[in-house]
mmCIF file of C-alpha atoms and ligand atoms in Angstrom:
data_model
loop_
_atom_site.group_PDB
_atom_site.id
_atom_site.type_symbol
_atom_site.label_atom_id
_atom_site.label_comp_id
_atom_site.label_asym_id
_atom_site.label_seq_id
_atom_site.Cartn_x
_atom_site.Cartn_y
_atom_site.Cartn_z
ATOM 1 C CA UNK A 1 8.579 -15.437 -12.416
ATOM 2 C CA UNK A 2 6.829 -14.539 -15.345
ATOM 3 C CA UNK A 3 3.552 -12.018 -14.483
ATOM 4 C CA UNK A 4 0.988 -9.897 -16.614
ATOM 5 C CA UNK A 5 0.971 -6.146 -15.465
ATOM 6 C CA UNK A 6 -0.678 -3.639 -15.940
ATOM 7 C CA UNK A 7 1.229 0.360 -15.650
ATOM 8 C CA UNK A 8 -1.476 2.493 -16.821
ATOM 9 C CA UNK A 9 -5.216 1.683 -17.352
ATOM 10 C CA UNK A 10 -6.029 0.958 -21.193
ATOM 11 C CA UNK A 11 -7.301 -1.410 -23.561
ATOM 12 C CA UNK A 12 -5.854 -4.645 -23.918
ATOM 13 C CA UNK A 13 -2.525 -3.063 -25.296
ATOM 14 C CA UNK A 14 -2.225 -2.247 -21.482
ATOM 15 C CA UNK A 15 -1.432 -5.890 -20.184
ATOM 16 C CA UNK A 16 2.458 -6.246 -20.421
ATOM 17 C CA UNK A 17 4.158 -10.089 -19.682
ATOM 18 C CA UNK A 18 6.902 -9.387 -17.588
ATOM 19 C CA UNK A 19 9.613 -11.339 -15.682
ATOM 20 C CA UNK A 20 8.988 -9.800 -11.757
ATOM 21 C CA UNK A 21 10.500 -11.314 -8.180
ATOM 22 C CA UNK A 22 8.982 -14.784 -6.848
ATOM 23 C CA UNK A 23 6.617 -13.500 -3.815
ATOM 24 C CA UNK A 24 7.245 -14.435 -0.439
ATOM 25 C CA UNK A 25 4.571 -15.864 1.558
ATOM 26 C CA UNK A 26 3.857 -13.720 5.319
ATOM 27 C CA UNK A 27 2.171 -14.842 8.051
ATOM 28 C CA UNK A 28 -0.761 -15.923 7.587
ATOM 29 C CA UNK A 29 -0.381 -16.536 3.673
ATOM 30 C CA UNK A 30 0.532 -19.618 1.367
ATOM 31 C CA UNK A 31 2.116 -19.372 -2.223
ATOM 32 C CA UNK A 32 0.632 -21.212 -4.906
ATOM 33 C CA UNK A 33 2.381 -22.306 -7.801
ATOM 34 C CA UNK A 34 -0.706 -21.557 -10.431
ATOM 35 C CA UNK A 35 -1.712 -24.308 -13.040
ATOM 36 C CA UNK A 36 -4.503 -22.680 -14.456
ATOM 37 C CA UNK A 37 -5.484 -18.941 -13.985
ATOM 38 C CA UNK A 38 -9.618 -18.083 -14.538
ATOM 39 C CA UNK A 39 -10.087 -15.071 -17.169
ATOM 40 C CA UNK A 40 -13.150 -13.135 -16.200
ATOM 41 C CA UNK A 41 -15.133 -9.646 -16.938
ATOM 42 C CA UNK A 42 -13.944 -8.180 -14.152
ATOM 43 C CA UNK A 43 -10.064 -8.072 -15.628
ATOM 44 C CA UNK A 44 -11.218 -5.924 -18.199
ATOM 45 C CA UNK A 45 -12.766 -3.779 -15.300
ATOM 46 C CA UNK A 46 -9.503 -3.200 -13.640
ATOM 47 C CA UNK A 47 -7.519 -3.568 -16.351
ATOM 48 C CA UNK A 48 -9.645 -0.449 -17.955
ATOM 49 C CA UNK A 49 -9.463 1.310 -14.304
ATOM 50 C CA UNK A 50 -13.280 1.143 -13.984
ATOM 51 C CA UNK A 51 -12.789 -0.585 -10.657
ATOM 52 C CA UNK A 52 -9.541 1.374 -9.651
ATOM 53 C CA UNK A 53 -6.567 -0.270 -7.846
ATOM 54 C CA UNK A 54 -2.994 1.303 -7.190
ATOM 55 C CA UNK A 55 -0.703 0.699 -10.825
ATOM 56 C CA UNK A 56 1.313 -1.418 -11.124
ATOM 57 C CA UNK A 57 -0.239 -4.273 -10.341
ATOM 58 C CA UNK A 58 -0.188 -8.047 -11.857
ATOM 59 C CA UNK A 59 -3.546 -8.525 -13.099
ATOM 60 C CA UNK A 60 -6.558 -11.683 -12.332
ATOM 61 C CA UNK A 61 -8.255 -12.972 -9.381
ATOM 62 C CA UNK A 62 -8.614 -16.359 -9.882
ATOM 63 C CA UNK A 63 -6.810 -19.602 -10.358
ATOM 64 C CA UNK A 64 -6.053 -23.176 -9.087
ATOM 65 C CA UNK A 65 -2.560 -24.814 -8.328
ATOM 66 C CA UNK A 66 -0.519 -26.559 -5.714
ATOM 67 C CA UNK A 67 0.706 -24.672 -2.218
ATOM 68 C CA UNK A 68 4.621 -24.132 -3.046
ATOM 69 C CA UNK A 69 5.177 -22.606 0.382
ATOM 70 C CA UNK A 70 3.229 -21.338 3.589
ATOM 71 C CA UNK A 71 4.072 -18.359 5.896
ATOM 72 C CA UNK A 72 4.023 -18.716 9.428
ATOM 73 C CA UNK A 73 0.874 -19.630 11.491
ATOM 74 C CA UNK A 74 -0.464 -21.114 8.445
ATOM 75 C CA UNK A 75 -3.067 -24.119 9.339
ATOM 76 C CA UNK A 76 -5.887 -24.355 6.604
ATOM 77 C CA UNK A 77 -3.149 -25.544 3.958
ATOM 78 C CA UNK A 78 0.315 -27.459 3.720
ATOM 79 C CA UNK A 79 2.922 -27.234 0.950
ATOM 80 C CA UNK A 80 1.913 -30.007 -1.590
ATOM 81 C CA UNK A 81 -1.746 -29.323 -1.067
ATOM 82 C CA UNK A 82 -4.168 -28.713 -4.469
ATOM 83 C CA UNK A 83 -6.406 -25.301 -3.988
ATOM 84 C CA UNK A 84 -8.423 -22.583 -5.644
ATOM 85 C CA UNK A 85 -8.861 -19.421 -4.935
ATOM 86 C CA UNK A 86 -10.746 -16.045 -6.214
ATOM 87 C CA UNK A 87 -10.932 -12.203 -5.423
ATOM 88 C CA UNK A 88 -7.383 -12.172 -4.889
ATOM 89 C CA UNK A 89 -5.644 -9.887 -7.435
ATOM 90 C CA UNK A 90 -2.240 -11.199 -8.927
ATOM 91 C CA UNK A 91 -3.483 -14.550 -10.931
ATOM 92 C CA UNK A 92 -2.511 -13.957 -14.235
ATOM 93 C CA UNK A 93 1.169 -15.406 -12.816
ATOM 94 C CA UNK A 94 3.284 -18.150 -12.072
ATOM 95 C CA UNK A 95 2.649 -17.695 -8.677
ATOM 96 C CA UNK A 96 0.471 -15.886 -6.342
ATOM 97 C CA UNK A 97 0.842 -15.252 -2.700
ATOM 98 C CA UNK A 98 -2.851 -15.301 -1.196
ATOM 99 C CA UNK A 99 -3.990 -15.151 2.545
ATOM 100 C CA UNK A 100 -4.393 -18.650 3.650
ATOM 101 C CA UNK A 101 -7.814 -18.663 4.583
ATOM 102 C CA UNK A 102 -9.148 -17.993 0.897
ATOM 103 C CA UNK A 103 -7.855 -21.172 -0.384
ATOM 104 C CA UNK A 104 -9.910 -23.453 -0.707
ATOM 105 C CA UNK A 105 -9.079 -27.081 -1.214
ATOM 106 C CA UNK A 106 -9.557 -29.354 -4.785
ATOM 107 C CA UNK A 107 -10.799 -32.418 -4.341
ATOM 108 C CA UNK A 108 -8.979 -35.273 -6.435
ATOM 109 C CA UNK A 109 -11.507 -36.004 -9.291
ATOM 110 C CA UNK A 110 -11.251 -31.964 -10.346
ATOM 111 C CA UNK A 111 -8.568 -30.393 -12.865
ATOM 112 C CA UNK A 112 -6.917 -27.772 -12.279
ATOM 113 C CA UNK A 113 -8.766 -26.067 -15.296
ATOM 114 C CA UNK A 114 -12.196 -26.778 -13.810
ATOM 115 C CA UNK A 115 -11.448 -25.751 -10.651
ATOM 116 C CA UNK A 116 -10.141 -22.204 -11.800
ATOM 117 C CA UNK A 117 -13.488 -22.569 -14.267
ATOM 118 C CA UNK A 118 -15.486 -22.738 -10.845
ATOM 119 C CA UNK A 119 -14.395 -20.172 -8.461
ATOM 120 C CA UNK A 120 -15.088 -17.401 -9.502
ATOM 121 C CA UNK A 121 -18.379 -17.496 -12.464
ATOM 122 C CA UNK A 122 -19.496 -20.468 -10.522
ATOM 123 C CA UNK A 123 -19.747 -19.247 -6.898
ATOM 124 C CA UNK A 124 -21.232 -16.285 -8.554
ATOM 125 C CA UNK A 125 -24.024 -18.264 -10.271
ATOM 126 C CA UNK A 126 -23.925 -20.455 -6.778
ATOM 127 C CA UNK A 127 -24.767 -17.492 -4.956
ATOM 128 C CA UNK A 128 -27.226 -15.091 -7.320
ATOM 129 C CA UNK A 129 -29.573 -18.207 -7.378
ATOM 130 C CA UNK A 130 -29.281 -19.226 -3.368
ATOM 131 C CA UNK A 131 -28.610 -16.278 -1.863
ATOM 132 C CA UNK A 132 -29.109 -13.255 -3.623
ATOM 133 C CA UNK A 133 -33.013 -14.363 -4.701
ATOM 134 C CA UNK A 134 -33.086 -17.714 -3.912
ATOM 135 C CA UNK A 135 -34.876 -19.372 -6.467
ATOM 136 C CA UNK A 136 -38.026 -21.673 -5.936
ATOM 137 C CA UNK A 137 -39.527 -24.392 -8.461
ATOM 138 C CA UNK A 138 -41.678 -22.818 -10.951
ATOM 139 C CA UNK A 139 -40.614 -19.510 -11.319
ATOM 140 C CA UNK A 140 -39.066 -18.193 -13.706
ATOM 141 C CA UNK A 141 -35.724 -16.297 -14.154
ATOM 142 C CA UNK A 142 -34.508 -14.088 -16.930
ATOM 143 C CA UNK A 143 -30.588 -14.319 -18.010
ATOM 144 C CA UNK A 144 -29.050 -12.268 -19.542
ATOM 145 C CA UNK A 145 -26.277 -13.127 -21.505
ATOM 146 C CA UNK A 146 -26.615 -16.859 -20.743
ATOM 147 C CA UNK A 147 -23.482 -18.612 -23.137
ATOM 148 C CA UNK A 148 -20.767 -16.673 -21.054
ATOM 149 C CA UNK A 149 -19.077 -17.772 -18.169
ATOM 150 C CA UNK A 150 -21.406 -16.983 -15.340
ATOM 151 C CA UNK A 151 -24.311 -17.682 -17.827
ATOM 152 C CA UNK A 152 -24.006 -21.471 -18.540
ATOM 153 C CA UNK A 153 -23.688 -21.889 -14.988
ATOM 154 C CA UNK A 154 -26.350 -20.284 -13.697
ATOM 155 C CA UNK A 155 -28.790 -21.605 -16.154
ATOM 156 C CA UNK A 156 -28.012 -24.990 -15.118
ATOM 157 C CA UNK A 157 -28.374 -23.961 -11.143
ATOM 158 C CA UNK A 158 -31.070 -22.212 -12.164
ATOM 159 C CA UNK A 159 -32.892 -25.523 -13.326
ATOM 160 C CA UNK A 160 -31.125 -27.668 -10.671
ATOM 161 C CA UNK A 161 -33.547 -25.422 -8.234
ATOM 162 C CA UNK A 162 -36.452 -26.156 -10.352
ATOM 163 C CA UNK A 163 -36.764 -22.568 -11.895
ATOM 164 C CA UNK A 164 -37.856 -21.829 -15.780
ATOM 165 C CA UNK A 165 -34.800 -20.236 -17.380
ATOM 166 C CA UNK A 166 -35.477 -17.833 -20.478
ATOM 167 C CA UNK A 167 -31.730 -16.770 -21.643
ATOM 168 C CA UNK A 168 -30.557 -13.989 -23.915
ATOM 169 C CA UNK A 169 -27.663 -14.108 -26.018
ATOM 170 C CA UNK A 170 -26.623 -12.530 -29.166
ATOM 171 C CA UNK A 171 -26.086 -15.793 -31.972
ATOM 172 C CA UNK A 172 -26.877 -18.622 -32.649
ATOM 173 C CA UNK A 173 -24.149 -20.587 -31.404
ATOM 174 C CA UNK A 174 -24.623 -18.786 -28.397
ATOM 175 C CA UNK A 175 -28.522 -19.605 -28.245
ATOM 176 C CA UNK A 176 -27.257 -23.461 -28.933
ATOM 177 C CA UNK A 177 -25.410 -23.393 -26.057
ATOM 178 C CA UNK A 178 -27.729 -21.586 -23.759
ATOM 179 C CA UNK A 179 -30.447 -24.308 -24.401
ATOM 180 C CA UNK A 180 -27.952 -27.340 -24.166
ATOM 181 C CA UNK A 181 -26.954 -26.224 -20.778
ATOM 182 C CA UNK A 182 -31.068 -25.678 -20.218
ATOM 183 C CA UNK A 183 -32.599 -22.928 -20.799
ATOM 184 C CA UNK A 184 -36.490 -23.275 -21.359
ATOM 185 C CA UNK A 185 -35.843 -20.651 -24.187
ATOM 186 C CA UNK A 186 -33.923 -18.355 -25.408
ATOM 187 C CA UNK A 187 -34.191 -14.889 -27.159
ATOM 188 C CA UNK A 188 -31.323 -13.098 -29.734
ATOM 189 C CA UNK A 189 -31.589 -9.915 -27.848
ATOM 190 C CA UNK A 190 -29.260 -8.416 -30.458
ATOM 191 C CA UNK A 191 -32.198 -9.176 -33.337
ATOM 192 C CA UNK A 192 -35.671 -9.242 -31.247
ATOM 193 C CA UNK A 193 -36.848 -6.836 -28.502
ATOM 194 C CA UNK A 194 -36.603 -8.998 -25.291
ATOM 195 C CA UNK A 195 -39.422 -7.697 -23.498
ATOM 196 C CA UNK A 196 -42.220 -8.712 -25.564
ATOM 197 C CA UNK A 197 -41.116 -11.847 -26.153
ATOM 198 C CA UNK A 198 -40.567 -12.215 -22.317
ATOM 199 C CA UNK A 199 -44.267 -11.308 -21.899
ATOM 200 C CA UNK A 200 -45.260 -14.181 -24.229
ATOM 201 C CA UNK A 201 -43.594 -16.541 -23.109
ATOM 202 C CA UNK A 202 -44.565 -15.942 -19.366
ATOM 203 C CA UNK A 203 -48.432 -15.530 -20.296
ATOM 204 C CA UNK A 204 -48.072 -11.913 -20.165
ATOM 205 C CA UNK A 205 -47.299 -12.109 -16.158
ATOM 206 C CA UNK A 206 -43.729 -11.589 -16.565
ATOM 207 C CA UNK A 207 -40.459 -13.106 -14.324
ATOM 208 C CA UNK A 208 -40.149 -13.331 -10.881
ATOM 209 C CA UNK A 209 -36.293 -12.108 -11.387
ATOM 210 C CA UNK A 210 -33.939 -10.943 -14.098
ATOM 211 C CA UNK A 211 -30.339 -11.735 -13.679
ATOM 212 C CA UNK A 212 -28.493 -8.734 -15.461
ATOM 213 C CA UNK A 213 -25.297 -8.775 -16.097
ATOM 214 C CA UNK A 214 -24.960 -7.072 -18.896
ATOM 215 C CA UNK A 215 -25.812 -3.465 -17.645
ATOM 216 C CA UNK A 216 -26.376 -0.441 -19.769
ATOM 217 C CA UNK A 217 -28.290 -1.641 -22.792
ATOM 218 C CA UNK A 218 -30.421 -4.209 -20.771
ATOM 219 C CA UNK A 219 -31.059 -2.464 -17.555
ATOM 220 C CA UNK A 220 -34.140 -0.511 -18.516
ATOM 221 C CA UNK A 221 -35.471 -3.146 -19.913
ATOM 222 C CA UNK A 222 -35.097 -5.854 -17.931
ATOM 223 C CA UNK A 223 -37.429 -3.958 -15.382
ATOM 224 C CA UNK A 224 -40.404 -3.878 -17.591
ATOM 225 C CA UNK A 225 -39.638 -7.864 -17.747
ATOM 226 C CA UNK A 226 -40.573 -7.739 -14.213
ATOM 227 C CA UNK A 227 -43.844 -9.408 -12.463
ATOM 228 C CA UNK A 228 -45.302 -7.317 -9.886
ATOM 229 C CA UNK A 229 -42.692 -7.165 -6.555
ATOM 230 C CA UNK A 230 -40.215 -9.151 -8.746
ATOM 231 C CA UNK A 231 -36.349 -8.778 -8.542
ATOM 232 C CA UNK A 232 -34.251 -6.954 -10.659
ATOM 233 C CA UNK A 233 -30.714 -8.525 -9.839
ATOM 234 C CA UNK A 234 -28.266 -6.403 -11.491
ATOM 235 C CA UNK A 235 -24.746 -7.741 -10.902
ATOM 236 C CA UNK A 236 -22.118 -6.397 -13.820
ATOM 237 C CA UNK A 237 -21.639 -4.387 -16.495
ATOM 238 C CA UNK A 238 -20.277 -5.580 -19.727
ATOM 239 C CA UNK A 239 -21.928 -3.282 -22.157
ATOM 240 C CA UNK A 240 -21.338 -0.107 -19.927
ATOM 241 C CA UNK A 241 -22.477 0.754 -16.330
ATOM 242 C CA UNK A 242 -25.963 1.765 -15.699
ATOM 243 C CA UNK A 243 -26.511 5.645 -15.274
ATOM 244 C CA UNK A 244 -27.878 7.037 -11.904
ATOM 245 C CA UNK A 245 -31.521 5.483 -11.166
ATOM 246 C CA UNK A 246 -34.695 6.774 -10.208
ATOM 247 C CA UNK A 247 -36.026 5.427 -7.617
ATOM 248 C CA UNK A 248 -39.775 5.837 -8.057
ATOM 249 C CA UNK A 249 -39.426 4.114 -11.255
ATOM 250 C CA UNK A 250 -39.269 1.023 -8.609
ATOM 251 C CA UNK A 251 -42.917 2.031 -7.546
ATOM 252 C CA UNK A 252 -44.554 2.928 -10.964
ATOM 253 C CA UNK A 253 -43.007 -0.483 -12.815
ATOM 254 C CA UNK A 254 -44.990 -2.519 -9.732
ATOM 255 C CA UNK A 255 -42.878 -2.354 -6.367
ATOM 256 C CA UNK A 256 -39.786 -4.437 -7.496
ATOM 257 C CA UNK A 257 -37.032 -4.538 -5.841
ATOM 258 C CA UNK A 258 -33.097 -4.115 -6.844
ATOM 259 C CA UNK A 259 -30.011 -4.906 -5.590
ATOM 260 C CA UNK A 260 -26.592 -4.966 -7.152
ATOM 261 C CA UNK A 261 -24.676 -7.768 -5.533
ATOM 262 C CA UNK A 262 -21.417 -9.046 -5.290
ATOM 263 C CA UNK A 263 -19.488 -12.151 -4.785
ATOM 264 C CA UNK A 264 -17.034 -10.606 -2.459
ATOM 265 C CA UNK A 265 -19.863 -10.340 0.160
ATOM 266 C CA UNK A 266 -21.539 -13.530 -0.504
ATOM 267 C CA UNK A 267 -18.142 -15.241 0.200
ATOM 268 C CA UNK A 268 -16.601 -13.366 2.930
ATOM 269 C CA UNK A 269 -16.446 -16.069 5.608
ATOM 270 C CA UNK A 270 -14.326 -19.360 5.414
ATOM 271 C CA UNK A 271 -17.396 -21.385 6.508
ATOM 272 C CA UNK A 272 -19.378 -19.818 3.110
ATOM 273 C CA UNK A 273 -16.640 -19.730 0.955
ATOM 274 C CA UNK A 274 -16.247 -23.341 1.347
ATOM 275 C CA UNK A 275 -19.961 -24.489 1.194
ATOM 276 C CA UNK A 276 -20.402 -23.041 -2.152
ATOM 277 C CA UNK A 277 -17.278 -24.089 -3.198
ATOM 278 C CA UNK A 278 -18.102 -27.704 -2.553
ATOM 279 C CA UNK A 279 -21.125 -27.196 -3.665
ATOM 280 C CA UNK A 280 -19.965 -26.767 -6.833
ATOM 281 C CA UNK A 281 -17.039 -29.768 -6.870
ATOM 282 C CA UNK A 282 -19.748 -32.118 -5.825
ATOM 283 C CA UNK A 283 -22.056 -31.051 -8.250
ATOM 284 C CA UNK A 284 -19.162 -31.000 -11.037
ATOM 285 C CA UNK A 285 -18.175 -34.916 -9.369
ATOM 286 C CA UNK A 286 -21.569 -35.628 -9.651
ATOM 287 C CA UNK A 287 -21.927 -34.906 -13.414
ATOM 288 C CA UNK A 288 -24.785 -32.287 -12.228
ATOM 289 C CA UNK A 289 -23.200 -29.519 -13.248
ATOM 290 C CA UNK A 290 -20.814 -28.709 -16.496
ATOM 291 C CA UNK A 291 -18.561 -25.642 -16.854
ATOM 292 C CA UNK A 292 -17.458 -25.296 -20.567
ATOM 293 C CA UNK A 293 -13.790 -24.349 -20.885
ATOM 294 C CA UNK A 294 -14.274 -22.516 -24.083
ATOM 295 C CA UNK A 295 -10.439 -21.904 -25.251
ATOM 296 C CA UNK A 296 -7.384 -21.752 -22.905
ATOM 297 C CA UNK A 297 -4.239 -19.308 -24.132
ATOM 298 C CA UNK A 298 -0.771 -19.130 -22.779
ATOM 299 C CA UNK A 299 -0.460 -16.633 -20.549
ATOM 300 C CA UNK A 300 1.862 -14.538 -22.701
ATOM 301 C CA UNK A 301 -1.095 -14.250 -24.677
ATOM 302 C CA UNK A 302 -3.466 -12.728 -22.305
ATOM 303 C CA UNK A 303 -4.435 -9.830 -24.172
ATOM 304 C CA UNK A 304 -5.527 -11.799 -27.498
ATOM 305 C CA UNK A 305 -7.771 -13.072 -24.580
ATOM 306 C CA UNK A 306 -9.382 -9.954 -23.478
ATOM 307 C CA UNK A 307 -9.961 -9.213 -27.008
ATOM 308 C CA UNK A 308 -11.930 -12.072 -27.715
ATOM 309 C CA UNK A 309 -13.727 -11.846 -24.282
ATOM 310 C CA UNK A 310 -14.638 -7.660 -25.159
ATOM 311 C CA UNK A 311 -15.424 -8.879 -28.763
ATOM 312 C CA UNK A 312 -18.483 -10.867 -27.725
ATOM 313 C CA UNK A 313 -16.308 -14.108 -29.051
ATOM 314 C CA UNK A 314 -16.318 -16.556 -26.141
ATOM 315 C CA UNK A 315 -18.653 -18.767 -24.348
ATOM 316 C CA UNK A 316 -18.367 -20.339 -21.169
ATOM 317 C CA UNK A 317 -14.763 -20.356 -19.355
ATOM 318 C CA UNK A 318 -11.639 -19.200 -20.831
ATOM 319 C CA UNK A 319 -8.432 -20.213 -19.450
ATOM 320 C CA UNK A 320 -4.818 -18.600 -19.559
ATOM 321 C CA UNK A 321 -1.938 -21.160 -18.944
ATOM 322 C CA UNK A 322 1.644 -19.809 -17.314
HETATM 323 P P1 LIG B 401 -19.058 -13.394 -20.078
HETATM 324 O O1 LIG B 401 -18.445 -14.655 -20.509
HETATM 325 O O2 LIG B 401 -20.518 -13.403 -19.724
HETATM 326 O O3 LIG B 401 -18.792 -12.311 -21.197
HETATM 327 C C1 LIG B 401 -19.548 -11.161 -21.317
HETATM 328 C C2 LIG B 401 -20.766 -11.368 -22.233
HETATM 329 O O4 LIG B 401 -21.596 -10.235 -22.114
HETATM 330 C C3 LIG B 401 -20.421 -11.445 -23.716
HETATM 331 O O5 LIG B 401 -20.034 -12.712 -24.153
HETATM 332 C C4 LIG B 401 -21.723 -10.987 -24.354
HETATM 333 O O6 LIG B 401 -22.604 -12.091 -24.566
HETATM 334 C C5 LIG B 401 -22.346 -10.087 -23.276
HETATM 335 N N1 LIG B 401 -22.363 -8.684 -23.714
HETATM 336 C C6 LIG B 401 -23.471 -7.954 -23.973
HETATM 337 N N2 LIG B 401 -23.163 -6.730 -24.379
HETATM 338 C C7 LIG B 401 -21.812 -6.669 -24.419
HETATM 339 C C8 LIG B 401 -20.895 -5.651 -24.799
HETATM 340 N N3 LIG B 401 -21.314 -4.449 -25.231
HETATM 341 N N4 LIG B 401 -19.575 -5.923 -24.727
HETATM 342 C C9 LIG B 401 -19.148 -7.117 -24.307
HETATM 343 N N5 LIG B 401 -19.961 -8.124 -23.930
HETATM 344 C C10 LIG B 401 -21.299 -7.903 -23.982
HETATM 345 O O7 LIG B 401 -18.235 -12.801 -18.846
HETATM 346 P P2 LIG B 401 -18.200 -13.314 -17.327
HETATM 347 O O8 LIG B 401 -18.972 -14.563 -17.209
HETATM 348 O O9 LIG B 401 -16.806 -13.269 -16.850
HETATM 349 O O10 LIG B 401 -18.971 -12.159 -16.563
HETATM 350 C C11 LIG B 401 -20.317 -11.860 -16.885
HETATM 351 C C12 LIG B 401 -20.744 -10.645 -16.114
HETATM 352 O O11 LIG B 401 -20.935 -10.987 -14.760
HETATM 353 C C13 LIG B 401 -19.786 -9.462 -16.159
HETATM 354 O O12 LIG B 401 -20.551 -8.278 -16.265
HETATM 355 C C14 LIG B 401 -19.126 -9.546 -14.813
HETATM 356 O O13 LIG B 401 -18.668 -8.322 -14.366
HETATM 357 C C15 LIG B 401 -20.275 -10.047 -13.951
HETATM 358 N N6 LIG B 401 -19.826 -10.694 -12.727
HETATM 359 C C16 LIG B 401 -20.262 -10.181 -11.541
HETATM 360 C C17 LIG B 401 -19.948 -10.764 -10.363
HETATM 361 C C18 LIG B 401 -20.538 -10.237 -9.110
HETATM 362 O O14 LIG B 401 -20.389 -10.847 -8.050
HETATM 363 N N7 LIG B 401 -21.209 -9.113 -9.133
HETATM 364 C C19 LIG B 401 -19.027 -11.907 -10.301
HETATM 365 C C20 LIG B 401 -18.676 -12.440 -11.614
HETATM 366 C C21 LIG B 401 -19.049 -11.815 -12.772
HETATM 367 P P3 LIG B 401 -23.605 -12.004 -25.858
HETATM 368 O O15 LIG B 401 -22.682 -11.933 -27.046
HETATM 369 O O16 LIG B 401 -24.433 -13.221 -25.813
HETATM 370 O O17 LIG B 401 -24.387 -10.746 -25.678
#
């Protein structure tokens, strides 16, 4: 089968397509023949080495298909069967063996390209505004970067909750989007200094939590965005990871709090993984909730995708096809 690996760390030069064995399902695991595999920020992570894992290794963690084949002791899927799956590195293939209990079923009335466009941003955005601070009507949240992936979705669970969303984003285009899928308003943090206009529009009170995602250029001030004992959510990196952090500063900016999340714990168990999963079909069924499959590439052209993604040049999902 046809795979995209990765030998040694690097930019996007680093992804090679190469023709590798068909995987064999074990116990306990199903193969899926992929239709659709999800391109996300965290490929560049491991494809840079910033999150390490053991070279070679086929690169992605998300995608939808049908089950091909099942190991043994396999009962939460049958050959035939239409799934989804994230956090399991090896997407960006053909095929992926993945331990059976991470699948999780597609209902009927959801492609295979929204259903990769859902696991991974979308349980992400399901989770940061249930879970992580679970959002309550009236307050306001602060995205950042809120045309990407995990941006357009949360903005619209964010609203879904009842919450005022103010979004950052670095266009125009991007700011069009951000407000179609919600936002209250949105700032060109690229061209105005955020944290003023944060204060304005919040009365000078500031939010009760910033979703960060962005990292090193927003971090420091996305704290001084903060209401007294709000919630600095920082959950990625894609301008650089945040240098070590002083703790007083939590004190002297007004008691906040800060965690840095992520989806891996927030999904662990099959009971979780499948409630926000469904969440997010029903919603999608439902018309309550759209993701926007920006572009889709062939998979042989994977790292064109990573440039774009690194460039600041997509919104919303992207999709590679194998
Ligand atoms: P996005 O589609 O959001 O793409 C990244 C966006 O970040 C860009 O489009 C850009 O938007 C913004 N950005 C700001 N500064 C930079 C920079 N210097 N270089 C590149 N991009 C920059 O990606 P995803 O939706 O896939 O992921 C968003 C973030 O969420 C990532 O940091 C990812 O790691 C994180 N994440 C975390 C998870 C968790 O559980 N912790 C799970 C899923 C994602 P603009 O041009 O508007 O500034």
């Amino acid at each position: 089968m046809k795979a995209i690996r990765v030998h040694k760390y690097g930019g996007a030069e680093a992804l090679t397509y190469e023709e590798i064995p068909l995987p064999e399902p074990k116990a306990g695991e199903a193969r899926v023949k992929i239709e659709a595999s999800g391109l996300n920020y965290i490929d560049v992570y491991h494809r840079t080495g910033l999150y390490p894992t053991q070279t070679p290794f086929t690169l992605g963690t998300e995608a939808a298909g049908v089950v091909d084949a099942v190991g043994e002791g396999v009962t939460e899927v049958k050959k035939g069967d239409r799934v989804a799956y994230a956090m399991i590195l090896g997407a960006y293939a053909e095929y992926a063996v993945v331990p059976a209990a991470r699948l999780v079923p597609v209902p009927a009335n959801i492609d295979a390209k929204s259903a990769a466009a859902l696991m991974l941003q979308g349980m992400t955005a399901h989770y940061l505004t249930h879970s992580t601070y679970a959002l309550k009507k009236g307050e306001t949240a602060l995205i950042h970067a809120a045309a990407g992936g995990v941006g357009l979705l949360l903005i619209q669970i964010a609203k879904q909750r009842g919450a005022n969303v103010i979004g950052t984003v670095s266009t125009e285009a991007k700011a069009q989007l951000a407000k179609e899928a919600g936002a209250d308003a949105v700032i060109l943090y690229t061209q105005t200094d955020f944290v003023p206009e944060v204060k304005k529009i919040t009365d000078g009170r500031g939010v009760h939590v910033v979703y960060d995602s962005v990292g090193q250029t927003t971090f420091d001030k996305s704290l001084d965005c903060l209401r007294l004992r709000g919630y600095m959510v920082l959950f990625g990196q894609s301008s650089g990871p945040v240098p070590p952090f002083n703790l007083g500063t939590l004190a002297a900016k007004g008691s906040l709090f800060l965690t840095r999340p992520t989806l891996v714990h927030y999904a662990m168990d099959r009971a979780e993984l499948l409630e926000r999963a469904n969440d997010l079909f029903n919603w999608t069924a439902a018309g309550k909730l759209k993701s926007r499959i920006d572009k889709t590439f062939p998979l042989a052209q994977a790292a064109e995708a990573h440039r774009q993604l690194e460039g600041r040049k997509t919104t919303g999902k992207v999709i590679l096809l194998p």
